[in-house]
PDB file of C-alpha atoms in Angstrom:
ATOM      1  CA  UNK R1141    -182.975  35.573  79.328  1.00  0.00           C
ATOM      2  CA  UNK R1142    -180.066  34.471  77.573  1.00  0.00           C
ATOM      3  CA  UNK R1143    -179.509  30.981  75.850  1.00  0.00           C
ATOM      4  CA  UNK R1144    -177.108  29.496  78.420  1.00  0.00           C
ATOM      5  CA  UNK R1145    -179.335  30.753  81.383  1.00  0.00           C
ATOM      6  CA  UNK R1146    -182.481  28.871  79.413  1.00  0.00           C
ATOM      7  CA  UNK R1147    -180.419  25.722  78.864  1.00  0.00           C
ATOM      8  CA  UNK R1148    -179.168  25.905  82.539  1.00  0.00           C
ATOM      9  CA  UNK R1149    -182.958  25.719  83.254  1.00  0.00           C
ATOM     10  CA  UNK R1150    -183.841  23.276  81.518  1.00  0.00           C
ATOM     11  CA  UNK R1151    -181.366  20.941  82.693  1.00  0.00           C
ATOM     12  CA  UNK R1152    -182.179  21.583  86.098  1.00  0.00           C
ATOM     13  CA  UNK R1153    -185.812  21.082  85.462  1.00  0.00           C
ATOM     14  CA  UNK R1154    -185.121  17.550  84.607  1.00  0.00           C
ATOM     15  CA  UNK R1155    -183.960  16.766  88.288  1.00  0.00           C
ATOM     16  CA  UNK R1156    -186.621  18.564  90.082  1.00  0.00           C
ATOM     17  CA  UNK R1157    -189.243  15.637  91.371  1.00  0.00           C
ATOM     18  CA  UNK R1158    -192.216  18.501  90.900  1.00  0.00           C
ATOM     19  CA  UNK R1159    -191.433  19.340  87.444  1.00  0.00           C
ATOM     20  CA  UNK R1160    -192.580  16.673  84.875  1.00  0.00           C
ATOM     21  CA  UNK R1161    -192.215  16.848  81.019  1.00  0.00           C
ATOM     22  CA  UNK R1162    -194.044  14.196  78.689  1.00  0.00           C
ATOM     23  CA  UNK R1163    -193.502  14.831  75.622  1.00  0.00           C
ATOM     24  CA  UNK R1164    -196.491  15.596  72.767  1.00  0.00           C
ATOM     25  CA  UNK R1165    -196.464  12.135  71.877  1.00  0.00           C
ATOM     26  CA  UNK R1166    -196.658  10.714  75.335  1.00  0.00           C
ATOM     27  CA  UNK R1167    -199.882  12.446  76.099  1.00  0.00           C
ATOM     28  CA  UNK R1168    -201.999  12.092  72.421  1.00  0.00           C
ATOM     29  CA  UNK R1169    -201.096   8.804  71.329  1.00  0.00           C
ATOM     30  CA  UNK R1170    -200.724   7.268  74.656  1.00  0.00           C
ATOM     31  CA  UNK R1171    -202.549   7.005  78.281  1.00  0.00           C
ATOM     32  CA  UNK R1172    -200.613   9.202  79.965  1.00  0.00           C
ATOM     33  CA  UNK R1173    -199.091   7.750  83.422  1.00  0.00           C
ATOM     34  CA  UNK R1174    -200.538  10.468  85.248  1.00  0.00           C
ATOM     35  CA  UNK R1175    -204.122  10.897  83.951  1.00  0.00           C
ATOM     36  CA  UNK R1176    -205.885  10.406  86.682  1.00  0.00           C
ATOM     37  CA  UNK R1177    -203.226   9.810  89.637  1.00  0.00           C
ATOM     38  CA  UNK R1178    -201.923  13.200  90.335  1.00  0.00           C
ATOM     39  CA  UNK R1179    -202.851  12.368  93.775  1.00  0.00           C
ATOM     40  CA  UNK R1180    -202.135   9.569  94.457  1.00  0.00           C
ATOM     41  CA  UNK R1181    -199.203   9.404  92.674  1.00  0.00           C
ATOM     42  CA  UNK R1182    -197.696  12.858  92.924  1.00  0.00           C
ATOM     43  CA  UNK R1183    -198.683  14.202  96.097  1.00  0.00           C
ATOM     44  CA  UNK R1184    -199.860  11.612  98.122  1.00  0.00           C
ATOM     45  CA  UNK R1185    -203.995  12.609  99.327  1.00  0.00           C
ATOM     46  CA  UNK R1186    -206.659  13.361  98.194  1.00  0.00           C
ATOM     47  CA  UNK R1187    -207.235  16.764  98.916  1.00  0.00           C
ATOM     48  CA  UNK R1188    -208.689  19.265  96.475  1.00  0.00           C
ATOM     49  CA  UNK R1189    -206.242  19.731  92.475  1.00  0.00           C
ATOM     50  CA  UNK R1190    -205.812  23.329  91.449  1.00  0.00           C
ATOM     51  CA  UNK R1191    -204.849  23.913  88.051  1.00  0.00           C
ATOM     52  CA  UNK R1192    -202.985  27.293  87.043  1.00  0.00           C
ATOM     53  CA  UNK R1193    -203.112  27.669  82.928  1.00  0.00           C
ATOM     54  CA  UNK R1194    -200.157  29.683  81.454  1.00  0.00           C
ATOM     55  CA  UNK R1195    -198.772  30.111  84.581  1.00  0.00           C
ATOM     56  CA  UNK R1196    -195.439  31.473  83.757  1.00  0.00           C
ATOM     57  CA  UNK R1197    -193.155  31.985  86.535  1.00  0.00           C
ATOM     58  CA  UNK R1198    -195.555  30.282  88.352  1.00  0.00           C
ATOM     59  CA  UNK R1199    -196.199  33.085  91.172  1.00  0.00           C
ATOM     60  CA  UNK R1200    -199.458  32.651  91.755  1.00  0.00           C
ATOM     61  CA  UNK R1201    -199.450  28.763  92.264  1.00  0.00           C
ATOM     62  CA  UNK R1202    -196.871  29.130  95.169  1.00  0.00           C
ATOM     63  CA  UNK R1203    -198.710  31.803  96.792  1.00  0.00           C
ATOM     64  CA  UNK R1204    -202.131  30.067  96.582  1.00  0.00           C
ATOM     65  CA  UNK R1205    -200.162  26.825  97.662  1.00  0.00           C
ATOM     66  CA  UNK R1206    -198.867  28.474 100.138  1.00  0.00           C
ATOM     67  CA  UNK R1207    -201.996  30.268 101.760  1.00  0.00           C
ATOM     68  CA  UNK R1208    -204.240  26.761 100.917  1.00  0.00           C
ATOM     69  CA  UNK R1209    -202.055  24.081 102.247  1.00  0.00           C
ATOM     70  CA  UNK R1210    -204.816  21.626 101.952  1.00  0.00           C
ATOM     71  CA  UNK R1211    -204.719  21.686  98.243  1.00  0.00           C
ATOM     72  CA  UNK R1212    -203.183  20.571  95.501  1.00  0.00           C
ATOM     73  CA  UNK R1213    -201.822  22.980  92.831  1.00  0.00           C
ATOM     74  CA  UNK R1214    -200.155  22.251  89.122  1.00  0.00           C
ATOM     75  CA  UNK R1215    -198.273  25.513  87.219  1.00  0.00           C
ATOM     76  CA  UNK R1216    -198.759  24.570  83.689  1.00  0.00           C
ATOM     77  CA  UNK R1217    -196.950  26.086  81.118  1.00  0.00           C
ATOM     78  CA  UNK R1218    -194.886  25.191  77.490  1.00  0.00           C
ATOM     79  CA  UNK R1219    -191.900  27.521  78.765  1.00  0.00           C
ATOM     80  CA  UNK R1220    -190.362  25.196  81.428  1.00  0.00           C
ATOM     81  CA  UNK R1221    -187.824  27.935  81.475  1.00  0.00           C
ATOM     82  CA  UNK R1222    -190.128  30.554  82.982  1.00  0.00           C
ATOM     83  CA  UNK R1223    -191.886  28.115  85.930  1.00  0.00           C
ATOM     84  CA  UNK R1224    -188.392  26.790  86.624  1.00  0.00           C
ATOM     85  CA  UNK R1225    -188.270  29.810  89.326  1.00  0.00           C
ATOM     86  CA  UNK R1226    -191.930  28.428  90.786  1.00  0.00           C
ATOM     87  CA  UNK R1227    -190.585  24.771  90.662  1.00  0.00           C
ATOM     88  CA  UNK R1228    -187.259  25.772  92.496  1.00  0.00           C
ATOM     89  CA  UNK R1229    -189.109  28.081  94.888  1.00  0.00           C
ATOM     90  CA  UNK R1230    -191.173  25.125  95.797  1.00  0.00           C
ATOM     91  CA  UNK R1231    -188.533  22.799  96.486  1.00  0.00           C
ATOM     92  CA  UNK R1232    -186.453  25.850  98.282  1.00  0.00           C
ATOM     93  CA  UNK R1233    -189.221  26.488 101.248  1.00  0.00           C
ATOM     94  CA  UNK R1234    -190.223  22.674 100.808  1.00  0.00           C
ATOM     95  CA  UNK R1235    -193.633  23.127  99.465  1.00  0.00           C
ATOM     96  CA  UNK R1236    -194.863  19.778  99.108  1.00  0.00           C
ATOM     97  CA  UNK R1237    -198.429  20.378  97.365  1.00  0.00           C
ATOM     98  CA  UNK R1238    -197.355  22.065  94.427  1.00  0.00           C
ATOM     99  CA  UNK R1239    -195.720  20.732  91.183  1.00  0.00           C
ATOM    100  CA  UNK R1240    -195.350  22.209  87.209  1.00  0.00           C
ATOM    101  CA  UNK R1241    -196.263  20.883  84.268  1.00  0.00           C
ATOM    102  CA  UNK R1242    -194.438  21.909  80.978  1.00  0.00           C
ATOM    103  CA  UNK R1243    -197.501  21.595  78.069  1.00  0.00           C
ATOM    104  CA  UNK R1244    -199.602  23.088  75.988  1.00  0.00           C
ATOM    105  CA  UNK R1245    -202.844  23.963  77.521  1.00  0.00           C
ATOM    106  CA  UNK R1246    -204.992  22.248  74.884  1.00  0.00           C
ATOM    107  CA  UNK R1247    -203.563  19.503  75.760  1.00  0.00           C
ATOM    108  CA  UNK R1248    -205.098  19.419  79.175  1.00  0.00           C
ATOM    109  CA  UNK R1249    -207.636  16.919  78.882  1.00  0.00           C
ATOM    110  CA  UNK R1250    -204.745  14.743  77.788  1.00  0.00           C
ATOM    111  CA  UNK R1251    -203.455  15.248  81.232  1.00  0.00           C
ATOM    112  CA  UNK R1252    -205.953  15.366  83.553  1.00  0.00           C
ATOM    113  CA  UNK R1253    -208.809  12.042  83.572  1.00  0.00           C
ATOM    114  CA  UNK R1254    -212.622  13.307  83.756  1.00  0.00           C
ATOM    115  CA  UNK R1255    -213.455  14.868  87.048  1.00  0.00           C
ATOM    116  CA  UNK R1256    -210.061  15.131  88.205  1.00  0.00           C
ATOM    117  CA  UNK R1257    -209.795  18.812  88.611  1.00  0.00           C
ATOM    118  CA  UNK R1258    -211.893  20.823  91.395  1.00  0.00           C
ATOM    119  CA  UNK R1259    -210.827  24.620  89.768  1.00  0.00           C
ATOM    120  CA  UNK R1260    -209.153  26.299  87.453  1.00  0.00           C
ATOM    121  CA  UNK R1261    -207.269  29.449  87.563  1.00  0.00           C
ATOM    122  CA  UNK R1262    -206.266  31.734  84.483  1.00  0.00           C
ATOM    123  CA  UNK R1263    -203.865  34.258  84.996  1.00  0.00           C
ATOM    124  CA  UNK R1264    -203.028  37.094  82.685  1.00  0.00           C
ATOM    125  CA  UNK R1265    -203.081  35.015  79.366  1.00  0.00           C
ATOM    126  CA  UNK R1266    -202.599  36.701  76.435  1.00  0.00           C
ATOM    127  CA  UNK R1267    -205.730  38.420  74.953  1.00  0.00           C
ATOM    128  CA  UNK R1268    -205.166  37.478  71.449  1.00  0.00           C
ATOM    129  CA  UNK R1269    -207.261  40.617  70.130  1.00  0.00           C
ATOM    130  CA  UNK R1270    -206.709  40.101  66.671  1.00  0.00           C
ATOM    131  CA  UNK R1271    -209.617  37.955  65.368  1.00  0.00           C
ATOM    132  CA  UNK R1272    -207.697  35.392  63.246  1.00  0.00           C
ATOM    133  CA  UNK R1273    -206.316  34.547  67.088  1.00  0.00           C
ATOM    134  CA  UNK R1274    -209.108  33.766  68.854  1.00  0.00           C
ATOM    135  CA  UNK R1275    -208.723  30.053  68.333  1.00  0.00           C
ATOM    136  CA  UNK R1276    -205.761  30.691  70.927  1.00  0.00           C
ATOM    137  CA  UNK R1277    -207.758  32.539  73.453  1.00  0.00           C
ATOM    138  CA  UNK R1278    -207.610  30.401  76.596  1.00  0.00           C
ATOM    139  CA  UNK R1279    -211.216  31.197  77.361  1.00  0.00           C
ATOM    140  CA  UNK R1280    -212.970  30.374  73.771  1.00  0.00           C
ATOM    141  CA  UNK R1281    -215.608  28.230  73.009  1.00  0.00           C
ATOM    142  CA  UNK R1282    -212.877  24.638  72.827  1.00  0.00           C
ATOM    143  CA  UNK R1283    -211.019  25.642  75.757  1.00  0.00           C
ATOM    144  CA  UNK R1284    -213.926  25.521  78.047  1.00  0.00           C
ATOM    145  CA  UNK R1285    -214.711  22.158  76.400  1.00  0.00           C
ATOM    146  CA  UNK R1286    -211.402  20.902  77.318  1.00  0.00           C
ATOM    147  CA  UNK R1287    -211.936  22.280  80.950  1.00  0.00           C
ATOM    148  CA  UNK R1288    -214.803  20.717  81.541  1.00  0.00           C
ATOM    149  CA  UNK R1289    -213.772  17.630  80.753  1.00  0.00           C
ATOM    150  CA  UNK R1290    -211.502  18.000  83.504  1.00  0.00           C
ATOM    151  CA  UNK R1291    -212.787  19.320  86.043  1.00  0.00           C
ATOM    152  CA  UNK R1292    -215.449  17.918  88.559  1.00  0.00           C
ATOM    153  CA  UNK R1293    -219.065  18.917  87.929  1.00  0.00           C
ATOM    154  CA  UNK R1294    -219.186  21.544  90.370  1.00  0.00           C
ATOM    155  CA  UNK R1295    -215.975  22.463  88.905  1.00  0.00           C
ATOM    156  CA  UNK R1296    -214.784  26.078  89.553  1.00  0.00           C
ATOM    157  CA  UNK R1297    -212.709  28.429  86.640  1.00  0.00           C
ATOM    158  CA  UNK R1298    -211.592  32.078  87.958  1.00  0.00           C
ATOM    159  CA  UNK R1299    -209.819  34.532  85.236  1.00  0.00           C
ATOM    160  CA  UNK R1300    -207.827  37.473  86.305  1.00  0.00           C
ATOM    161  CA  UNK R1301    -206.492  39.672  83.578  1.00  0.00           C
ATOM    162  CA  UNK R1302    -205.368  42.804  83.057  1.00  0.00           C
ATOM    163  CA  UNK R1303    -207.391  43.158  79.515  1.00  0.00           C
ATOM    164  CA  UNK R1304    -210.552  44.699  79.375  1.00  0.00           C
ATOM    165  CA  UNK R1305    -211.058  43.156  76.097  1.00  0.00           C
ATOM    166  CA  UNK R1306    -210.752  39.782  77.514  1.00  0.00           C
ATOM    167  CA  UNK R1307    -213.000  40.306  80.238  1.00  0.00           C
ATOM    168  CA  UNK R1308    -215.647  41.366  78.211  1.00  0.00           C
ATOM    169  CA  UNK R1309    -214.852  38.660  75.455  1.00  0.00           C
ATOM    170  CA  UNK R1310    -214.962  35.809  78.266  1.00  0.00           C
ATOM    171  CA  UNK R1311    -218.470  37.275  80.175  1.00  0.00           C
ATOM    172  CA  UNK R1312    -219.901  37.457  76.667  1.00  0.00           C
ATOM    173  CA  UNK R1313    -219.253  34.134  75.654  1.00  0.00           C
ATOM    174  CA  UNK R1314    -220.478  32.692  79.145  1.00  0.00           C
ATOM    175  CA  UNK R1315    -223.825  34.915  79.046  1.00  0.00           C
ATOM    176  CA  UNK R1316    -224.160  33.632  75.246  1.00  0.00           C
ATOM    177  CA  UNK R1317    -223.622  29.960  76.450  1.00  0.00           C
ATOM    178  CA  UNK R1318    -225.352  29.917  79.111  1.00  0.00           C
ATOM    179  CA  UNK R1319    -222.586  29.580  81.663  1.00  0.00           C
ATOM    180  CA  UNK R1320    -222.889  29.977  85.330  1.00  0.00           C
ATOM    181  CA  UNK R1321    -221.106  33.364  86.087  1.00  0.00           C
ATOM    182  CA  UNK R1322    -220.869  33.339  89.804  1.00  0.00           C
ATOM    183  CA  UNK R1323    -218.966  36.769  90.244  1.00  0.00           C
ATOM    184  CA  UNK R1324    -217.574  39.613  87.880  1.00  0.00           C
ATOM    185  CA  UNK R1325    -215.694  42.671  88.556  1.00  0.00           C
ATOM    186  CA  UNK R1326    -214.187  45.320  86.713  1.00  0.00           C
ATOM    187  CA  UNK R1327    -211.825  46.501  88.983  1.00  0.00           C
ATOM    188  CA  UNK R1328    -210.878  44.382  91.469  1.00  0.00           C
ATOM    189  CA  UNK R1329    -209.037  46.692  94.128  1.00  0.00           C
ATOM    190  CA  UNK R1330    -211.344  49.436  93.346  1.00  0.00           C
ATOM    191  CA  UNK R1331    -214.670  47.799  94.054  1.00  0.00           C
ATOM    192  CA  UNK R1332    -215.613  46.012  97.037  1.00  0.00           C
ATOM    193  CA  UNK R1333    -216.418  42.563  97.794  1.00  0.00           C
ATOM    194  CA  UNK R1334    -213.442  41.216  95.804  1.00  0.00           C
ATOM    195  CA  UNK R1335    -212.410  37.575  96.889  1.00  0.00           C
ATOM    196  CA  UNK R1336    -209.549  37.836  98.998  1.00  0.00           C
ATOM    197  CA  UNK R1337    -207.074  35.445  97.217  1.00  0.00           C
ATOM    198  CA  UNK R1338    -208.002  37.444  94.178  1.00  0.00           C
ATOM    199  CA  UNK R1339    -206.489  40.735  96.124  1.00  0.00           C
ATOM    200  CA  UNK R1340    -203.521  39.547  98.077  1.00  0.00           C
ATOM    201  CA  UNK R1341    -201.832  37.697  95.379  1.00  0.00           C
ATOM    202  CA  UNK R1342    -200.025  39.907  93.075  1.00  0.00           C
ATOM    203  CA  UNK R1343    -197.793  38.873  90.311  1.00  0.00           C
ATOM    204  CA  UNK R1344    -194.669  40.964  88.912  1.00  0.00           C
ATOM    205  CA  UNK R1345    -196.092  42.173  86.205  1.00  0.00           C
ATOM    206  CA  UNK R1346    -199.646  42.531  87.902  1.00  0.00           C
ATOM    207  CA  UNK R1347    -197.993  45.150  90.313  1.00  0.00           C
ATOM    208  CA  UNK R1348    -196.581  47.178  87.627  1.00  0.00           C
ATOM    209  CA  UNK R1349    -199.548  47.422  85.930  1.00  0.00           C
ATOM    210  CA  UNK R1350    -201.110  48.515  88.857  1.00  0.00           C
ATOM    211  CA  UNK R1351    -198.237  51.099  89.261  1.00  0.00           C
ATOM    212  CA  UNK R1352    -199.983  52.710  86.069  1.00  0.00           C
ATOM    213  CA  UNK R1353    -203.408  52.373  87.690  1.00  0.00           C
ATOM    214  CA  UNK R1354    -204.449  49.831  85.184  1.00  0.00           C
ATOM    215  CA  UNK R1355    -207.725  48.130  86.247  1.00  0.00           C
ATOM    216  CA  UNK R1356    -207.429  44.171  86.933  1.00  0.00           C
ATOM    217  CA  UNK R1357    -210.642  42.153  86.039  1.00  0.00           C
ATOM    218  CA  UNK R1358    -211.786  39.112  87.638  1.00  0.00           C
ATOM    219  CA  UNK R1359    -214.351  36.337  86.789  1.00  0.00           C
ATOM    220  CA  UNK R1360    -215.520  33.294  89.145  1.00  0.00           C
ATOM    221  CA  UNK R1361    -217.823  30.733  86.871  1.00  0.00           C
ATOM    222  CA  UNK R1362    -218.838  27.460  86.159  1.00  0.00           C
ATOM    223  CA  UNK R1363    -218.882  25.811  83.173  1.00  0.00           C
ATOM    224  CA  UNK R1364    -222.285  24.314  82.065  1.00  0.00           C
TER     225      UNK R1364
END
């Protein structure tokens, strides 16, 4: 993407009423407006908040918005420039109960007041194999800390990914824990019984990996 197509993003992010932007500041050293009134505030009910983490284009929050109208979904993602095509989508076929959030995911419990999220979804983050990463792996020990936090007590987190290594690094880690893992599959359109918004929802890049019969893993857990 160039620089002039980013910048032409960005800009238009800033008049899009479901994109908001606080900056780093705004969020640590400050109650953030928000915390706590997505709701009310944003959408208007009270109906059930769905968070996608790293959400990139943002694909998979329209199309669960779109086949759960009775919930409430946030994209949220540092590159505003990627989820500006979810943001304008949204706008375009007037989704009204979805909106994108341009941070960085450890800042979540920054965002979000205690018990205001009912799940989580993880989409094809980043792996971070190499060991001197795995501070950054969205599913390590701090993360699920921070989701907690968040989300209500009977709280739900999925991850779908494309890495084996990630799968097994995430199940581990819940067995070891003593997480709630509710359902786990290898293969998710090879083995039966796969949930169905797990299934129909593909993302670009999910399709093309499936185009070179790569397996996509799926975990459904709770965090204890």
């Amino acid at each position: 993407m160039g620089s002039k197509n980013k910048l032409k993003r960005f800009k238009e992010n800033e008049t899009f009423d479901n994109v908001f932007q606080p900056k780093r500041e705004d969020l640590v050293d400050a109650k953030f407006k928000l915390q706590g009134q997505w709701n009310s505030v944003v959408f208007k009910n009270d109906h059930p908040l769905i968070l996608e983490l790293g959400c990139g284009r943002g694909e998979y929050t329209i199309e669960l918005a779109k086949k759960f109208p009775q919930k409430n979904f946030i994209g949220i993602d540092i590159k505003g420039a990627r989820f500006w095509r979810g943001a304008k989508t949204a706008i375009d076929e007037n989704l009204t109960n979805v909106a994108f959030l341009r941070t960085q995911i450890e800042l979540v419990d920054f965002a979000f007041a205690e018990n205001e999220v009912d799940e989580i979804w993880i989409t094809f983050p980043d792996p971070q194999i190499k060991y001197k990463r795995t501070k950054h792996r969205m599913t390590n020990s701090e993360f699920l800390k921070r989701y907690k936090t968040v989300l209500k007590p009977d709280g739900i987190v999925n991850l779908k990914t494309d890495s084996e290594f990630m799968h097994g690094y995430t199940l581990g880690l819940l067995h070891g824990e003593g997480h709630d893992v509710l359902y786990a599959n290898h293969n998710v359109y090879k083995q039966e019984g796969s949930p169905e918004e797990v299934t129909s929802i593909q993302t670009y890049y999910e399709s093309q990996y499936l185009e070179h019969d790569k397996a996509i893993t799926y975990i459904r857990f709770k965090i204890k």
